[in-house]
Coordinates of C-alpha atoms and ligand atoms in Angstrom, one line a residue:
M28 CA 28.0 26.4 49.2
L29 CA 30.9 24.5 47.5
A30 CA 30.7 21.9 50.3
I31 CA 27.0 21.4 49.7
M32 CA 27.2 21.2 46.0
T33 CA 30.2 18.8 46.0
S34 CA 28.3 16.6 48.5
I35 CA 25.1 16.4 46.6
H36 CA 27.1 15.8 43.4
A37 CA 28.8 12.8 45.0
L38 CA 25.5 11.5 46.5
A39 CA 23.9 11.6 43.0
A40 CA 26.8 9.6 41.6
V41 CA 26.5 7.1 44.5
V42 CA 22.8 6.6 43.8
W43 CA 23.2 6.1 40.0
V44 CA 26.4 4.1 39.9
G45 CA 25.7 2.1 43.1
G46 CA 22.2 1.3 41.8
M47 CA 23.7 0.0 38.5
F48 CA 26.3 -2.0 40.4
F49 CA 23.6 -3.7 42.6
A50 CA 21.3 -4.4 39.6
Y51 CA 24.1 -5.9 37.5
M52 CA 26.2 -7.7 40.1
A53 CA 23.6 -8.8 42.7
L54 CA 20.1 -8.8 41.3
R55 CA 20.8 -10.1 37.8
P56 CA 22.6 -13.3 38.9
S57 CA 19.8 -13.9 41.4
V58 CA 16.7 -13.9 39.2
G59 CA 17.6 -17.1 37.3
P60 CA 15.3 -19.5 39.2
L61 CA 12.2 -17.4 38.4
E62 CA 10.0 -18.4 35.5
P63 CA 10.4 -16.0 32.5
P64 CA 7.0 -14.2 32.9
A65 CA 7.7 -13.5 36.6
R66 CA 11.3 -12.5 35.8
V67 CA 10.5 -10.0 33.1
A68 CA 7.7 -8.5 35.3
L69 CA 10.1 -8.2 38.2
W70 CA 12.6 -6.3 36.0
A71 CA 9.9 -4.0 34.8
R72 CA 8.9 -3.2 38.4
V73 CA 12.6 -2.8 39.5
F74 CA 13.4 -0.4 36.6
G75 CA 10.1 1.4 37.2
K76 CA 11.3 2.2 40.7
F77 CA 15.0 2.8 40.0
F78 CA 14.8 5.0 36.8
P79 CA 13.1 8.0 38.4
W80 CA 16.1 8.1 40.8
V81 CA 18.4 8.0 37.8
W82 CA 16.6 11.0 36.3
M83 CA 17.0 12.8 39.5
A84 CA 20.7 11.9 39.6
V85 CA 21.1 13.2 36.1
L86 CA 19.5 16.6 37.0
V87 CA 21.5 16.9 40.2
L88 CA 24.9 15.9 38.6
L89 CA 24.4 18.5 35.8
A90 CA 23.1 21.3 38.1
S91 CA 25.8 20.8 40.8
G92 CA 28.6 20.1 38.3
F93 CA 27.8 23.3 36.3
W94 CA 27.3 25.2 39.6
I95 CA 30.8 24.3 40.8
I96 CA 32.4 25.2 37.5
L97 CA 30.4 28.4 36.6
V98 CA 29.5 29.9 40.0
E99 CA 32.3 28.6 42.3
W100 CA 35.2 28.6 39.9
G101 CA 34.0 31.4 37.6
G102 CA 34.1 29.4 34.4
F103 CA 35.6 26.5 32.4
A104 CA 39.1 28.2 32.3
A105 CA 39.6 27.1 35.9
A106 CA 38.5 23.5 35.2
G107 CA 41.3 20.9 34.8
P108 CA 41.3 18.2 32.2
H109 CA 39.7 15.7 34.6
V110 CA 36.6 17.9 34.8
H111 CA 36.3 18.1 31.0
L112 CA 36.7 14.3 30.9
M113 CA 34.0 13.9 33.6
L114 CA 31.6 16.1 31.7
L115 CA 32.2 14.2 28.5
L116 CA 31.8 10.8 30.2
G117 CA 28.7 12.1 32.1
L118 CA 27.1 13.3 28.9
V119 CA 27.7 10.0 27.1
M120 CA 26.2 8.1 30.1
M121 CA 23.2 10.4 30.1
G122 CA 22.7 9.9 26.4
L123 CA 22.8 6.2 26.8
F124 CA 20.3 6.3 29.7
G125 CA 18.0 8.5 27.7
H126 CA 18.0 6.0 24.8
L127 CA 17.5 3.1 27.2
Y128 CA 14.6 4.9 28.9
F129 CA 12.7 6.0 25.8
A130 CA 13.4 2.9 23.5
P131 CA 13.9 -0.5 25.2
F132 CA 12.4 0.4 28.5
K133 CA 9.2 1.8 26.9
R134 CA 9.0 -1.4 24.7
L135 CA 9.6 -3.5 27.9
R136 CA 6.6 -1.9 29.7
A137 CA 4.4 -2.4 26.7
A138 CA 5.4 -6.0 26.3
V139 CA 4.9 -6.8 30.0
A140 CA 1.4 -5.1 29.8
A141 CA 0.6 -7.3 26.8
N142 CA 2.0 -10.5 28.4
D143 CA 4.5 -10.8 25.6
T144 CA 7.3 -12.4 27.5
P145 CA 9.7 -13.1 24.5
T146 CA 9.6 -9.4 23.5
A147 CA 10.0 -8.3 27.1
A148 CA 13.0 -10.6 27.5
K149 CA 14.6 -9.2 24.4
Q150 CA 14.3 -5.6 25.7
I151 CA 15.8 -6.7 29.0
G152 CA 18.8 -8.0 27.1
T153 CA 19.2 -4.6 25.4
I154 CA 18.9 -2.8 28.7
R155 CA 21.4 -5.2 30.3
M156 CA 24.0 -4.3 27.6
I157 CA 23.5 -0.6 28.0
V158 CA 23.7 -0.8 31.8
A159 CA 26.9 -2.8 31.5
I160 CA 28.5 0.0 29.4
N161 CA 27.1 2.7 31.7
L162 CA 28.3 0.8 34.8
V163 CA 31.9 0.7 33.5
L164 CA 31.7 4.4 32.4
G165 CA 30.2 5.3 35.8
L166 CA 33.0 3.6 37.7
V167 CA 35.6 5.3 35.5
T168 CA 33.8 8.7 36.0
V169 CA 33.9 8.3 39.7
V170 CA 37.7 7.7 39.6
V171 CA 38.1 10.7 37.3
G172 CA 36.0 12.9 39.4
A173 CA 37.3 11.9 42.8
G174 CA 41.0 11.2 41.9
G175 CA 41.6 13.4 38.9
R176 CA 42.3 16.6 40.8
H177 CA 45.2 14.9 42.6
L178 CA 46.9 14.0 39.3
G179 CA 46.9 17.5 37.7
Ligands
LIG18 C1 27.8 10.3 35.8 C2 28.3 11.4 35.8 C3 29.2 11.9 36.9 C4 29.8 11.3 38.0 C5 29.6 9.7 38.3 C6 30.6 12.2 38.7 C7 31.3 11.9 39.8 C8 32.1 12.8 40.5 C9 32.8 12.6 41.8 C10 32.8 11.2 42.5 C11 33.4 13.7 42.1 C12 34.2 13.9 43.4 C13 33.4 14.5 44.5 C14 34.1 14.7 45.7 O1 35.0 15.6 45.8 O2 34.0 13.9 46.6 C15 33.1 14.7 41.2 C16 33.5 16.1 41.2 C17 33.2 17.0 40.3 N1 32.3 16.9 39.2 FE1 31.4 15.2 38.6 N2 30.5 13.4 38.1 C18 29.6 13.3 37.0 C19 29.2 14.3 36.1 C20 29.6 15.6 36.1 C21 29.2 16.6 35.2 C22 28.2 16.4 34.1 C23 29.9 17.7 35.6 C24 29.9 19.1 35.0 C25 28.8 19.7 34.5 C26 30.7 17.4 36.7 C27 31.5 18.4 37.4 C28 32.3 18.1 38.5 C29 33.2 19.1 39.2 C30 33.4 20.5 38.8 C31 33.7 18.4 40.3 C32 34.8 18.9 41.3 C33 36.1 18.5 40.7 C34 37.3 19.0 41.5 O3 37.1 19.5 42.6 O4 38.4 18.9 41.0 N3 30.6 16.1 37.0 N4 32.2 14.2 40.2

């Protein structure tokens, strides 16, 4: 069971952090030539497809992470400092994503539906900032999660 839980934990991390990497490093620099109305509508569709996967990743990371600690290891006493740090970073990322989803993303969808391109572009700017922070935190969390046990 530990093998399965660790594997789905790593898969969820790949989906979330890899998706942010693609959005920030490949898609964002490629949408410049589009007219603003088409650009904001594209981002609204892209986020609409990606964010359900992020919610799934959040659930899987929490469920599998706590399973490993509580069921496999018998409690937090057996968890090294890298695991506490991963949990902290993970919770910060999840809080930022929750805010992003229920504040700027909600406003983005409303603005796109109302053909209000300047408001939509502003929300995308906010989302871009939060995703930049979460991308850095996510890459650090992968290092902590995958490499941390070899440092203790
Ligand atoms: C964005 C959030 C997170 C990311 C990106 C992440 C990433 C990772 C990665 C890459 C590993 C290594 C998997 C492997 O062995 O191949 C790992 C292991 C682990 N993670 Fe996370 N994780 C996150 C959140 C969490 C949370 C919230 C918890 C606790 C509830 C948690 C608990 C664990 C545990 C217990 C391990 C095994 C560590 C060990 O064997 O020393 N993780 N994580």
